[in-house]
Coordinates of C-alpha atoms in Angstrom, one line a residue:
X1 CA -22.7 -1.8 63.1
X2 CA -20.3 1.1 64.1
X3 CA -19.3 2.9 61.5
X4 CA -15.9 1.8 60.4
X5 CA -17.5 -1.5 59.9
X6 CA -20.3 0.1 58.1
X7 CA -17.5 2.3 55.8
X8 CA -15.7 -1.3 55.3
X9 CA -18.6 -2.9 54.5
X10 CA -19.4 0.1 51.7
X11 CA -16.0 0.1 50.2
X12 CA -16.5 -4.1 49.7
X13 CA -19.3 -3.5 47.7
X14 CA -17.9 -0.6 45.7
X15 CA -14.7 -3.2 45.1
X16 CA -17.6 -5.4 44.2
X17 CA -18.6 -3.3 41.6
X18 CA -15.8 -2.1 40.0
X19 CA -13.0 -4.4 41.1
X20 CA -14.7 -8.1 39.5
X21 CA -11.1 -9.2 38.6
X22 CA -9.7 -8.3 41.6
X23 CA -12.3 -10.5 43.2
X24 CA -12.4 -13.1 40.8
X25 CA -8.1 -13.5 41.3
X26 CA -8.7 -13.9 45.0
X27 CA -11.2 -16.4 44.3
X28 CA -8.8 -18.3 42.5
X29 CA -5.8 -17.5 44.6
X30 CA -8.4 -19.3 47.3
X31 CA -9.8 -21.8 45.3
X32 CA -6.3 -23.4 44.4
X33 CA -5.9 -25.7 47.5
X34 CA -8.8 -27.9 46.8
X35 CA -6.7 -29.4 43.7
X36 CA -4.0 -30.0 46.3
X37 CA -6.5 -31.7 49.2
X38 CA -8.4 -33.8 46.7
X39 CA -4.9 -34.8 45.2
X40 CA -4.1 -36.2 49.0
X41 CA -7.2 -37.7 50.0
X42 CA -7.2 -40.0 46.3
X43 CA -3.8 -41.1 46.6
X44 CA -5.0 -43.7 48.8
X45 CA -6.5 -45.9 45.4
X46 CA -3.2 -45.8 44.4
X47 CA -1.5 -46.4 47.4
X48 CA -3.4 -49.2 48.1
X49 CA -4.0 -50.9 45.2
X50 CA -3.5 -54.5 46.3
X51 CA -1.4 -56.9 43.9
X52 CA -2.3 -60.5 43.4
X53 CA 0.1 -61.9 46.5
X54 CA 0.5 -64.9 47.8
X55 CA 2.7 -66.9 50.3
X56 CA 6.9 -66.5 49.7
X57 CA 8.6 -69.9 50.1
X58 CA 12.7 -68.9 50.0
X59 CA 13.4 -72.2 48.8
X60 CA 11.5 -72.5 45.3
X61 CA 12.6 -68.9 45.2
X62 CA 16.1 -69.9 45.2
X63 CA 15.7 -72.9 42.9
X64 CA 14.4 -70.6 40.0
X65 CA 10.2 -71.8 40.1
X66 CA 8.2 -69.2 38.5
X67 CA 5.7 -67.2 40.2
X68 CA 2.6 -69.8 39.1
X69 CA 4.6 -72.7 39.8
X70 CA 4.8 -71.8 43.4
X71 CA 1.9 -70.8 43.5
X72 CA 0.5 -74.1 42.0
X73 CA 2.2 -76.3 44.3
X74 CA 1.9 -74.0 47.6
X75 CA -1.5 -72.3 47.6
X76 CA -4.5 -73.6 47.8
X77 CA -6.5 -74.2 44.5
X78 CA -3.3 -72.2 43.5
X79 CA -4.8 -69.1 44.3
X80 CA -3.0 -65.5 43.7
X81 CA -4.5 -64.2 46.7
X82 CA -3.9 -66.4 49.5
X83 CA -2.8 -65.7 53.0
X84 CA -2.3 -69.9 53.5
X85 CA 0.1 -71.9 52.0
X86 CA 0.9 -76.3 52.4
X87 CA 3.2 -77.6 55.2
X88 CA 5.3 -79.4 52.8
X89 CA 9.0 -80.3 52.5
X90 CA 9.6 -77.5 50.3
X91 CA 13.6 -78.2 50.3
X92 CA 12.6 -81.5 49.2
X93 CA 10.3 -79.8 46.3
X94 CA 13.0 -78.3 45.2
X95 CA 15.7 -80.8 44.8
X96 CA 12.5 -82.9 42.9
X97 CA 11.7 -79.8 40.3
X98 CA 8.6 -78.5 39.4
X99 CA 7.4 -81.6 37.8
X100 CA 8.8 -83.9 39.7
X101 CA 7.0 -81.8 42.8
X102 CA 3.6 -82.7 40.7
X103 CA 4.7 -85.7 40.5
X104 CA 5.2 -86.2 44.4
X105 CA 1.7 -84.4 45.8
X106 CA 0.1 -86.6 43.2
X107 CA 1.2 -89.6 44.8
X108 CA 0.6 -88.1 48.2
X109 CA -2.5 -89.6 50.3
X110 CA -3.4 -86.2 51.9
X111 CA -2.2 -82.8 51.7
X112 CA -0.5 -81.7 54.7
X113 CA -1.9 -78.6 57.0
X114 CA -2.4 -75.2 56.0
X115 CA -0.1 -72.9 57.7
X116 CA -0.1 -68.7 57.6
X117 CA 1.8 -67.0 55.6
X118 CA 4.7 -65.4 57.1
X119 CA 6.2 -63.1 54.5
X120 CA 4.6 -62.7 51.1
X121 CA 5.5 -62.3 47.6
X122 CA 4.2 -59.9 44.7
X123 CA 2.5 -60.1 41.5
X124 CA 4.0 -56.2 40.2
X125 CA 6.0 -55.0 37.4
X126 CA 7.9 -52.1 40.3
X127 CA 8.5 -54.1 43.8
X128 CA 7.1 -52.3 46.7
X129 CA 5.0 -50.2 44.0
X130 CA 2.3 -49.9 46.8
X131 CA 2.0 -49.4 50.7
X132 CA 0.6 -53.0 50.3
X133 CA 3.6 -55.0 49.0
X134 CA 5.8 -52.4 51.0
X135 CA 4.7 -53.1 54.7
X136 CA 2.6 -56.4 53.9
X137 CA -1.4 -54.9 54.3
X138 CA -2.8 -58.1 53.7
X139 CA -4.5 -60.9 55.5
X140 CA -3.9 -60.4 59.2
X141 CA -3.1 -56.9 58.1
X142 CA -5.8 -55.8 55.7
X143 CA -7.3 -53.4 57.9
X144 CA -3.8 -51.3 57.8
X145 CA -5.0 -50.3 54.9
X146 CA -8.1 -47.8 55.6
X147 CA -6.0 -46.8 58.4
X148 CA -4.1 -44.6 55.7
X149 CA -7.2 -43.1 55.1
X150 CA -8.3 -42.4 58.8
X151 CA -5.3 -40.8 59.6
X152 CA -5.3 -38.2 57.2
X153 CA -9.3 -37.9 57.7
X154 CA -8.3 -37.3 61.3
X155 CA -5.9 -34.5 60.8
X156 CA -8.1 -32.6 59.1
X157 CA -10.2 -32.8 62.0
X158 CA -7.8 -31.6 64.4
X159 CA -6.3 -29.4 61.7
X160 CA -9.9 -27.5 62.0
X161 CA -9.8 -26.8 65.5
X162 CA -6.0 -25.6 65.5
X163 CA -5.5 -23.4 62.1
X164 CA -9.2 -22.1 63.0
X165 CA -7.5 -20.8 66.4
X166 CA -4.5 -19.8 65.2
X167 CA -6.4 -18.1 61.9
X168 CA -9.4 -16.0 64.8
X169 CA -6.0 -14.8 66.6
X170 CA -3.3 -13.7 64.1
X171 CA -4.9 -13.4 61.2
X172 CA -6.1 -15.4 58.2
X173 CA -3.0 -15.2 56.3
X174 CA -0.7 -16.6 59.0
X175 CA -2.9 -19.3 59.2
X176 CA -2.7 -20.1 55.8
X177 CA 1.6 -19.5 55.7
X178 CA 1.6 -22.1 58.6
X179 CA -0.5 -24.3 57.0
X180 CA 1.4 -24.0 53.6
X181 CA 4.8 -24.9 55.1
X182 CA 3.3 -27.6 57.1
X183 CA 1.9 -29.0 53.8
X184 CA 5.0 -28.5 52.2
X185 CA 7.5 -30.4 54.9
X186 CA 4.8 -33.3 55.4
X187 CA 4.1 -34.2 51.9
X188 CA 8.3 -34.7 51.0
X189 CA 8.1 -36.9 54.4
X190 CA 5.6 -39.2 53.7
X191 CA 7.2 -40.2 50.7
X192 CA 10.9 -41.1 52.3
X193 CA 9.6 -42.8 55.7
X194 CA 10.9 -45.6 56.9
X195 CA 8.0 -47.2 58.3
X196 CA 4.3 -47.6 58.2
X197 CA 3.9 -46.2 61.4
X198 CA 6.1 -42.9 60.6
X199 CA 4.3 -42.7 57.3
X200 CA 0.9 -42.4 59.2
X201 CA 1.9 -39.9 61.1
X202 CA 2.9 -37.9 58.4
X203 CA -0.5 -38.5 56.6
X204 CA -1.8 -37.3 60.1
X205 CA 0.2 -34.0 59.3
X206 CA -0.9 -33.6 56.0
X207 CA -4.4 -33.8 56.9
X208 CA -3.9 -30.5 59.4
X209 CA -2.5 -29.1 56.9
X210 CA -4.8 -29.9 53.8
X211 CA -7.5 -28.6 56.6
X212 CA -5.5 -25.5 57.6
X213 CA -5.1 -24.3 53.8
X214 CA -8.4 -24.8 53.0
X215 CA -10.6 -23.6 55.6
X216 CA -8.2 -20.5 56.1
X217 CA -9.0 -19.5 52.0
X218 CA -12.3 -20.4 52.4
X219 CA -12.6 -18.1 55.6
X220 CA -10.7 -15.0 53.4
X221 CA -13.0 -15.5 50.3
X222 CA -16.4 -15.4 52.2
X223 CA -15.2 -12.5 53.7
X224 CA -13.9 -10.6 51.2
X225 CA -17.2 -11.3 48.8
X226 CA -19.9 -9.3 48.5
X227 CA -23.1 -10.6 48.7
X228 CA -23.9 -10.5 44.7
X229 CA -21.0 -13.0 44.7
X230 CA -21.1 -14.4 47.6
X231 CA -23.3 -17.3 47.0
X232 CA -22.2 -18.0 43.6
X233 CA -18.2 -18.2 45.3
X234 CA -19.7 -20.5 47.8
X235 CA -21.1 -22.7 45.4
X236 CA -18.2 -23.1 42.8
X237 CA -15.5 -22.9 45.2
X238 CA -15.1 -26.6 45.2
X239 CA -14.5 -26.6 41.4
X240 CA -10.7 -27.4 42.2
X241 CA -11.6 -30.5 43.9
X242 CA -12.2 -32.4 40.4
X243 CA -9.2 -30.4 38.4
X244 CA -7.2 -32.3 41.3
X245 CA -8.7 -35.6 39.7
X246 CA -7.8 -35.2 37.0
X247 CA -4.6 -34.7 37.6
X248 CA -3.7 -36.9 39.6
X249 CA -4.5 -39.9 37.7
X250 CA -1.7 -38.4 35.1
X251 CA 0.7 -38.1 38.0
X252 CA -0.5 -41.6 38.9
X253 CA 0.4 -43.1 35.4
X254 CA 4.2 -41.4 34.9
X255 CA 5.1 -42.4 38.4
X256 CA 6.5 -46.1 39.0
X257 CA 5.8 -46.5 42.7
X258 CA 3.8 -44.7 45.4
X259 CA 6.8 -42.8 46.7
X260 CA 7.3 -40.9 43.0
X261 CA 3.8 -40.7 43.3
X262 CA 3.6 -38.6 46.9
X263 CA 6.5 -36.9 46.1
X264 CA 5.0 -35.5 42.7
X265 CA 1.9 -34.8 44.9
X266 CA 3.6 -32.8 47.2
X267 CA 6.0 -31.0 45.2
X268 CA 3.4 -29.3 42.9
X269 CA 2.1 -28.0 46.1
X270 CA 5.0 -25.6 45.9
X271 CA 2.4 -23.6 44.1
X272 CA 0.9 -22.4 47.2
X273 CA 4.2 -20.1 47.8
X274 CA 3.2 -17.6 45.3
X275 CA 0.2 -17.0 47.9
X276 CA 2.4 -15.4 50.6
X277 CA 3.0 -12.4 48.6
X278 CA -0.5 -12.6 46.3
X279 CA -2.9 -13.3 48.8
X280 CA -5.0 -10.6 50.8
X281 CA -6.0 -10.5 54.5
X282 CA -9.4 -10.4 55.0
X283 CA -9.7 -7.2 55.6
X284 CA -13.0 -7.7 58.2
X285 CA -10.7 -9.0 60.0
X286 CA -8.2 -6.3 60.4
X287 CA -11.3 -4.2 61.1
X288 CA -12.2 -6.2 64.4
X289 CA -8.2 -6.2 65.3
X290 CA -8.0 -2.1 65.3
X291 CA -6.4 -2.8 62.1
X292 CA -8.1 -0.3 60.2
X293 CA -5.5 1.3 58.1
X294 CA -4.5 -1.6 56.8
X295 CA -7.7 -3.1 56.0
X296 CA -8.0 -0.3 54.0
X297 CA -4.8 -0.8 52.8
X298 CA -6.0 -4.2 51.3
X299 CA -9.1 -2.6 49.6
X300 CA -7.2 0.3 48.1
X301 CA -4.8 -2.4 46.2
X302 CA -8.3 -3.7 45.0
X303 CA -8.4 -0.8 42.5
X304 CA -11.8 -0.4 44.1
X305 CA -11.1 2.3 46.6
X306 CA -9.4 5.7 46.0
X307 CA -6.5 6.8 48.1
X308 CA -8.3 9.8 49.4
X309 CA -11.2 7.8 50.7
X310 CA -8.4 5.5 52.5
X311 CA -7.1 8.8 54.0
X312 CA -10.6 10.1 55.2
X313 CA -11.0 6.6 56.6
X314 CA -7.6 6.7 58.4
X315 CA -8.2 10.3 59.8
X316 CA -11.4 9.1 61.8
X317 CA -10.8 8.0 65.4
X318 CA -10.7 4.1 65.4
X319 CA -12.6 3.0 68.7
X320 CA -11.0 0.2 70.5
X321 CA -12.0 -3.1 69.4
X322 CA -14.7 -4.3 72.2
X323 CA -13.6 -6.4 75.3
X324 CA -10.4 -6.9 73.7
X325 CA -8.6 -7.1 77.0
X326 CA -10.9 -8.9 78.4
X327 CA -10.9 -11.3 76.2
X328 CA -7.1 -11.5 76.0
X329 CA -7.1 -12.3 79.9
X330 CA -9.9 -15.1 79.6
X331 CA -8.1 -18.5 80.6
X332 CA -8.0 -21.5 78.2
X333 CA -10.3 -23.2 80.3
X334 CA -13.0 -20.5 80.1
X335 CA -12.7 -19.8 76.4
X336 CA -13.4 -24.0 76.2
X337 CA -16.4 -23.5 78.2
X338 CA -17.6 -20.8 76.2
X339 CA -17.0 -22.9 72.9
X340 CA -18.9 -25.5 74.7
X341 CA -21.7 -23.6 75.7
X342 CA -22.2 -22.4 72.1
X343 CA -22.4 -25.8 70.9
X344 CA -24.8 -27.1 73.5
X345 CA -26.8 -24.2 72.5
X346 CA -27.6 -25.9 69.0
X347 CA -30.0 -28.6 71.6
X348 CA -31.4 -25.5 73.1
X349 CA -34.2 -25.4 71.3
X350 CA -36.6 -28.3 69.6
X351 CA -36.6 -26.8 66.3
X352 CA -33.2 -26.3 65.8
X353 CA -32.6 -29.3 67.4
X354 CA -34.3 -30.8 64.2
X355 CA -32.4 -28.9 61.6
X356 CA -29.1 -29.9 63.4
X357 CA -29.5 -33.6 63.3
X358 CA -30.7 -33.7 59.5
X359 CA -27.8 -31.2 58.5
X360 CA -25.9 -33.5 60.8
X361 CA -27.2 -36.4 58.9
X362 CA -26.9 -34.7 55.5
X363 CA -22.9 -33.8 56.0
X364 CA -22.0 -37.7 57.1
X365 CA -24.2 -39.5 54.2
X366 CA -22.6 -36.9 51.8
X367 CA -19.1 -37.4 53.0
X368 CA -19.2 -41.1 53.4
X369 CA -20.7 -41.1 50.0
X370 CA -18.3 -39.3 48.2
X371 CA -15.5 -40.8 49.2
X372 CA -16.8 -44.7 49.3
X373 CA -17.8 -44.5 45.2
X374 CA -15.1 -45.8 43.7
X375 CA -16.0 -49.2 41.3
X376 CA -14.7 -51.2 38.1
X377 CA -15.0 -50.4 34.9
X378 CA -18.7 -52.3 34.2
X379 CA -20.7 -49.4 36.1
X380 CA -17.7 -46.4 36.3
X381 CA -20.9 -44.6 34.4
X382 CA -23.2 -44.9 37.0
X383 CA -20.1 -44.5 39.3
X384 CA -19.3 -40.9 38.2
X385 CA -22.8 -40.1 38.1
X386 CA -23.3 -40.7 41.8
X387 CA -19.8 -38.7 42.4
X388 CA -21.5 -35.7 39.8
X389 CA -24.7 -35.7 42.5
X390 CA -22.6 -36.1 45.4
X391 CA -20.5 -32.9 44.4
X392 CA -23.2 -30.6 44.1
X393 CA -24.4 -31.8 47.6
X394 CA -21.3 -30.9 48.8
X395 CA -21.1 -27.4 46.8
X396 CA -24.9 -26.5 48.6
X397 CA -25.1 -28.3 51.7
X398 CA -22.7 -25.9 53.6
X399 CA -25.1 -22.4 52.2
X400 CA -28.4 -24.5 53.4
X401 CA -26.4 -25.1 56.8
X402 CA -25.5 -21.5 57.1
X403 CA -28.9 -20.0 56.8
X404 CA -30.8 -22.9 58.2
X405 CA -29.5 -21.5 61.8
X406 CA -29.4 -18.3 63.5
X407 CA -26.3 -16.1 63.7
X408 CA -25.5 -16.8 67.7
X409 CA -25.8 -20.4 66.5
X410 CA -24.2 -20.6 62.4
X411 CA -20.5 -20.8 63.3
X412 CA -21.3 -23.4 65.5
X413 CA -23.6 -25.5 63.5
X414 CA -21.2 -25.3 60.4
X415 CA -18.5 -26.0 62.7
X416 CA -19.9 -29.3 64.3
X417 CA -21.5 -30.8 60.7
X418 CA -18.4 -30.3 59.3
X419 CA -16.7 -33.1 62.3
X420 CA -19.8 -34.9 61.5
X421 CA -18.5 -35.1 58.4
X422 CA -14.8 -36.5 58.6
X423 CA -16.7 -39.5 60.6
X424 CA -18.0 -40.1 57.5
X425 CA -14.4 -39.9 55.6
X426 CA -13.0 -41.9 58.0
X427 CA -16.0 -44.6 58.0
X428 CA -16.3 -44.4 54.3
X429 CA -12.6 -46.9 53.7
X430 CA -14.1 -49.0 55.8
X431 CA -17.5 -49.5 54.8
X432 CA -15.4 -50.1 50.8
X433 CA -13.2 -52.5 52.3
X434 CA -15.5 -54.9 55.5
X435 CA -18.5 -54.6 53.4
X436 CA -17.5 -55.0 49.7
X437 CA -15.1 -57.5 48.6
X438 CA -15.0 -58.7 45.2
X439 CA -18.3 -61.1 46.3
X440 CA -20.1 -58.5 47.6
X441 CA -18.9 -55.5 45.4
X442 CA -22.6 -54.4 45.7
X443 CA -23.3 -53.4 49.2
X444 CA -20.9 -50.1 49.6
X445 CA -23.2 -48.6 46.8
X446 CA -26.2 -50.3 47.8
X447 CA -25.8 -48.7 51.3
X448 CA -24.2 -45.2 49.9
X449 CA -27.8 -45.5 47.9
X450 CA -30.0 -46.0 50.8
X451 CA -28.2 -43.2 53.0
X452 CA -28.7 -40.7 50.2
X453 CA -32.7 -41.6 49.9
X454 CA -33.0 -40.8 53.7
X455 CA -31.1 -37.6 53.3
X456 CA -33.2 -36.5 50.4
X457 CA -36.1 -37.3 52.5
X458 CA -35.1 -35.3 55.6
X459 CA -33.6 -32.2 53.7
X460 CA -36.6 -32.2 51.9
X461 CA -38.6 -31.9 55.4
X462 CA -36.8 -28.8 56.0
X463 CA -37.6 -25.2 55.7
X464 CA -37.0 -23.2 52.5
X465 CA -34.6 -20.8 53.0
X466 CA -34.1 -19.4 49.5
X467 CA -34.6 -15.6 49.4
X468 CA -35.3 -15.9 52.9
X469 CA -34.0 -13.1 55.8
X470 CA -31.2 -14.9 57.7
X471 CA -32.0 -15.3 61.5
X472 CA -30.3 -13.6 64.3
X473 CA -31.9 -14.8 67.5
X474 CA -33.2 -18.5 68.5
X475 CA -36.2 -16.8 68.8
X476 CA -36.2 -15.6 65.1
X477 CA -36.3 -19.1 64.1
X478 CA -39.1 -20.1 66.8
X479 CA -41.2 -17.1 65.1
X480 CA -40.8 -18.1 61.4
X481 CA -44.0 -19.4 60.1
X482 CA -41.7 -22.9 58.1
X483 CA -40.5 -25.2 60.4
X484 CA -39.4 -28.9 60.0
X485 CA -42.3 -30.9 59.1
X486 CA -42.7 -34.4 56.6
X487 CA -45.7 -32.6 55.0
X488 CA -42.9 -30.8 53.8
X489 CA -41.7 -33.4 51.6
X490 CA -44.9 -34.8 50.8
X491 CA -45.7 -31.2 49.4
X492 CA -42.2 -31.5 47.2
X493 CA -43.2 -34.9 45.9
X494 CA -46.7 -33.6 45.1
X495 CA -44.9 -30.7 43.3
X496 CA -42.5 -32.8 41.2
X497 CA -45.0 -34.9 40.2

């Protein structure tokens, strides 16, 4: 450590010590978009809350039938969820009346065929209240409706990679301004589309952006921490995701339609503006830009560091930062090989091959998890219970990941379990909606259930890492004495029992 970086890393823990509030308003400052994310990622239960519907015949429409009298007449076993309806005469119907109709199919030696339904009508106190009875998601279209949900679990995918680029080469902060005004453009959007296709796209957007914010704040907090905080920031950081439940079921219940919904979604978001002036660049990385006198610029608003120390600081030659040109002259192609190389490395070596696919493992049964809970009344008990459990996985699993691997390897081992788990967000809609059904309600939480057993299983297998020195080499981790091993977990049982 040269010793700039060394002085930098001195002041942080002198903030540390006499700064708290300073660090605990930066840890809320950073906190804050969770609220925001989890907000965005739930709207889909309102969204796509699906109506009784059933097929729309124009012509007992116009003639004045209620709702269950064409239903009884059209649908089979008058159903208010049918994508079917008779081939009758229905102008004839409706010159007969409603009992006169009864009259008629009574009478009738056979029903005629069933035929799809091409337009449908609504069961809903608000028309179009939901993306279902808006664009039709149902029958033939069903699937449409997890596709909400993939979209936005693939932006914040590719909202990783991009912000995380953009955050390494201009700074934290400009990654989260970017991110912020994306959030803030989108959000509006997705409520005044057109289409379902436009609205997806804007979902897409949203999801970059919810990634962008996040990560970005996440990024500035862990590096701005010292380490007596450090684990205990990690580990409540997440705390905003649940105050964004909460809230948005309030939203939820003063709004009339999804539209009022998205737009009251994305208008508190307007919060995030105060950050552009409040929050701090991280100043280790304004250290490893040359940026010194403005990292120390950042600590000495802390309250932590004296002006005269700043000025000592500032006075020392600041060496250039290391292969800085050269690095600035690598091609996009070589940089992607590089990336790649440091990701292949994770297979490099059969221990760490086995820590990657349980953390692997871990992050998607977590992720698919958390977001595929979601039940009736009857067992919301048990329901929130599994969501409680699920949370603190989630508020853990990333510290175990971090010191599970060795420093060459940690960036990308967080990196990749965190892709493994938006597969599980995007799988998770999908396992609710093929697998459950009101008939087989059971087998999403049956299956969450069984995923989260063989996780416990495998994490249990794993090294202890608590109060353990974190690796630097591959060949730290090949000399520890713990490795991955089932004994492991029989050893745990034993213990608990």
């Amino acid at each position: 450590m040269d010793r700039d970086a060394a002085a930098i890393e001195a002041a942080l823990e002198k903030v540390g010590s006499k700064s708290s509030c300073w660090l605990w308003g930066v840890f809320i400052l950073t906190s804050m978009p969770g609220a925001f994310n989890s907000m965005n990622m739930m709207t889909y239960v309102f969204f796509t809350h699906v109506p009784p519907y059933w097929c729309k015949v124009d012509e007992l429409t116009s003639a004045g039938w209620t709702h269950a009298q064409i239903r009884n007449v059209s649908s089979p076993d008058a159903s208010d969820n049918s994508c079917f309806r008779y081939d009758w005469d229905y102008a004839q119907l409706a010159g007969l009346g409603y009992n006169g109709s009864l009259d008629f199919i009574s009478k009738a030696e056979q029903k005629p065929k069933l035929i799809e339904c091409q337009t449908f009508e609504y069961e809903e106190s608000t028309p179009k209240s939901t993306i279902v009875s808006e664009w039709n998601l149902v029958c033939h279209r069903d699937h449409l409706r997890s596709f909400t949900q993939v979209t936005i679990a693939f932006g914040k995918f590719f909202g990783g990679f991009v912000f995380g680029a953009i955050s390494d080469k201009y700074g934290r902060k400009t990654s989260f301004i970017l991110a912020t005004v994306l959030y803030i453009v989108a959000g509006p959007l997705a409520a005044l589309v057109p289409s379902f296709t436009v609205f997806n796209i804007t979902r897409f957007i949203v999801g970059m952006a919810g990634s962008g914010v996040y990560e970005t704040t996440f990024t500035i907090l862990t590096e701005i921490a010292v380490r007596v905080y450090r684990t205990l920031f990690g580990c409540v950081f997440n705390i905003s995701y649940p105050v964004g439940y909460i809230l948005l079921p309030v939203l939820a219940y003063v709004s009339h339609d999804w539209r009022q919904l998205q737009l009251y979604v994305s208008l508190s978001i307007l919060v995030l503006v105060m950050h552009f002036c409040l929050l701090p660049e991280s100043p280790r990385w304004l250290l490893s830009k040359g940026k010194n006198a403005a990292a120390w610029k950042v600590l000495e608003k802390s309250g932590g560091v004296d002006r005269d120390a700043r000025n000592r600081q500032e006075n020392r030659p600041a060496p250039a930062p290391p292969n800085q040109g050269q690095a600035a002259r690598k091609s996009c192609c070589k940089r992607l090989l590089h990336s790649l190389e440091e990701i292949l490395s994770l297979f490099g070596s059969v221990e760490i091959c086995k820590r990657i696919f349980i953390c692997y493992f871990a992050w998607f049964a977590a992720s698919i998890t958390y977001y595929a809970i979601d039940f009736p009344i009857a067992i919301l008990i048990m329901a929130l219970t599994g969501r409680f459990c699920i949370s603190a996985v989630f508020a853990v699993i990333i510290l175990q990941t971090s010191e599970l691997f060795p420093t060459v390897n940690r960036n990308s081992a967080i990196g990749t379990s965190l892709t493994v788990a938006q597969l599980g967000a995007v799988a998770a809609p999908y396992v609710v909606n093929f697998m459950g059904g009101k008939k087989y309600w059971f087998l999403p939480s049956t299956f969450c259930g069984i995923l989260s057993i063989l996780t416990a299983i495998l994490i249990a297998s794993l090294p202890e890492t608590k109060d353990k020195p974190m690796a630097n080499t591959v060949e730290d981790i090949k000399n520890q004495p713990d490795k991955v091993s089932f004994l492991s977990f029989f050893k745990f049982v034993c213990f608990c029992w």
